Amino acid sequence: MGANLIDGKAIAAQIKDEVRQEVSALKVQGSSVTLAVILVGDDPASAVYVRNKKKACEAVGIESVSIELPADTTQEELLERIASLNAREDVDGILVQLPLPRQIDERAVIDAIDPAKDVDGFHPVNVGLLAIGEPAVVSCTPAGVIELLTRSGVEIEGKEAVVIGRSNIVGKPMAHLLLQRHATVTIAHSRTKNLREVIRRADIVVAAVGKPRMIGASDIKEGAVVIDVGINRDMETGKLCGDVDFDSVAPHCSAITPVPGGVGPMTIAMLMRNCCELAKKRNPPAEK
Ligand code: NAD
């Protein structure tokens, strides 16, 4: 069976186009959309992520407010910054780039963000809303996976879905989203027994582990849909690779995402969409 390649780049471009149109419609109405991005310290990878997020904002017409703080910033200082962004009328979304320096408690920082401006969907209020199936801001990466599936015509209802990884930002929200769409969901993780057998049951596999090519052809049911969230550096070639051994797995599935060019581009696209949605909620379109 030849696999359909799910083109994350193309789907992300489509979503960014939709956001661009919404942002310009809001502008016509007199409202702008603004994302505040806080970067603490000088971690080079974080700096690249922040730069890419700002570029994406520019491309869709979202204003960005950039706050760069030194590595020795105290928790109190950061919480004060967040409080002032919470209070700013012109700020629709607030994002604190993770990880944070050691002296700062990540949980306290996430909890301090106004849930109505929590563009990453990490605040416990949004996590709770997602868990009970109410409208919520949803973590960008798993939200992006759902878009990849639905826009590629993959049916979710009634399917066996196995999510590998149980992190708060990918695995757990992913499982909730699949459950909401009526899949039968299993969450596998580092302590799962007979992991390979569990994965082989799946019609839809979402791998979010962070281990280069840990999933091979013999782990996958013939015809399954495979979504690879992992982003790893191949030690031998220095290139990026996923958790799935793409070359051996692809011939056995009905659809698969590549790394790079699969889930990766979706994360930023969904961040833009979340920000636009938050702005629309704060400034509902005028009645016609
Ligand atoms: P994490 O380290 O927080 O979680 C990894 C999960 O994998 C854990 O829940 C753990 O139980 C599970 N795990 C570890 N070893 C395992 C094993 N041998 N078998 C089964 N499960 C195992 O990571 P995360 O933040 O959820 O990210 C996972 C991967 O996704 C990473 O490679 C990360 O870089 C990538 N990622 C990509 C994007 C994107 O935009 N594409 C976004 C976020 C994360």
Coordinates of C-alpha atoms in Angstrom, one line a residue, residues 3 33 37 45 60 72 80 91 95 97 117 155 162 166-167 180 193 200 216 260 263:
A3 CA 0.9 6.0 1.7
V33 CA -5.0 41.5 16.9
V37 CA 5.7 37.2 23.5
A45 CA 16.7 27.6 20.5
V60 CA -0.8 37.2 8.9
D72 CA 18.4 36.4 36.1
E80 CA 4.4 41.6 37.4
V91 CA -3.1 42.7 24.1
L95 CA 2.8 33.7 25.3
Q97 CA 8.4 31.0 25.8
K117 CA -5.4 35.6 26.8
E155 CA -12.3 9.7 9.7
V162 CA -3.1 5.3 20.2
R166 CA 1.4 11.8 28.0
S167 CA 2.9 15.3 28.3
Q180 CA -14.1 14.4 21.7
K193 CA 3.7 -2.8 28.9
R200 CA -0.4 -2.4 16.4
G216 CA 9.2 0.8 12.9
P260 CA 10.1 18.0 8.9
V263 CA 3.2 18.6 12.4

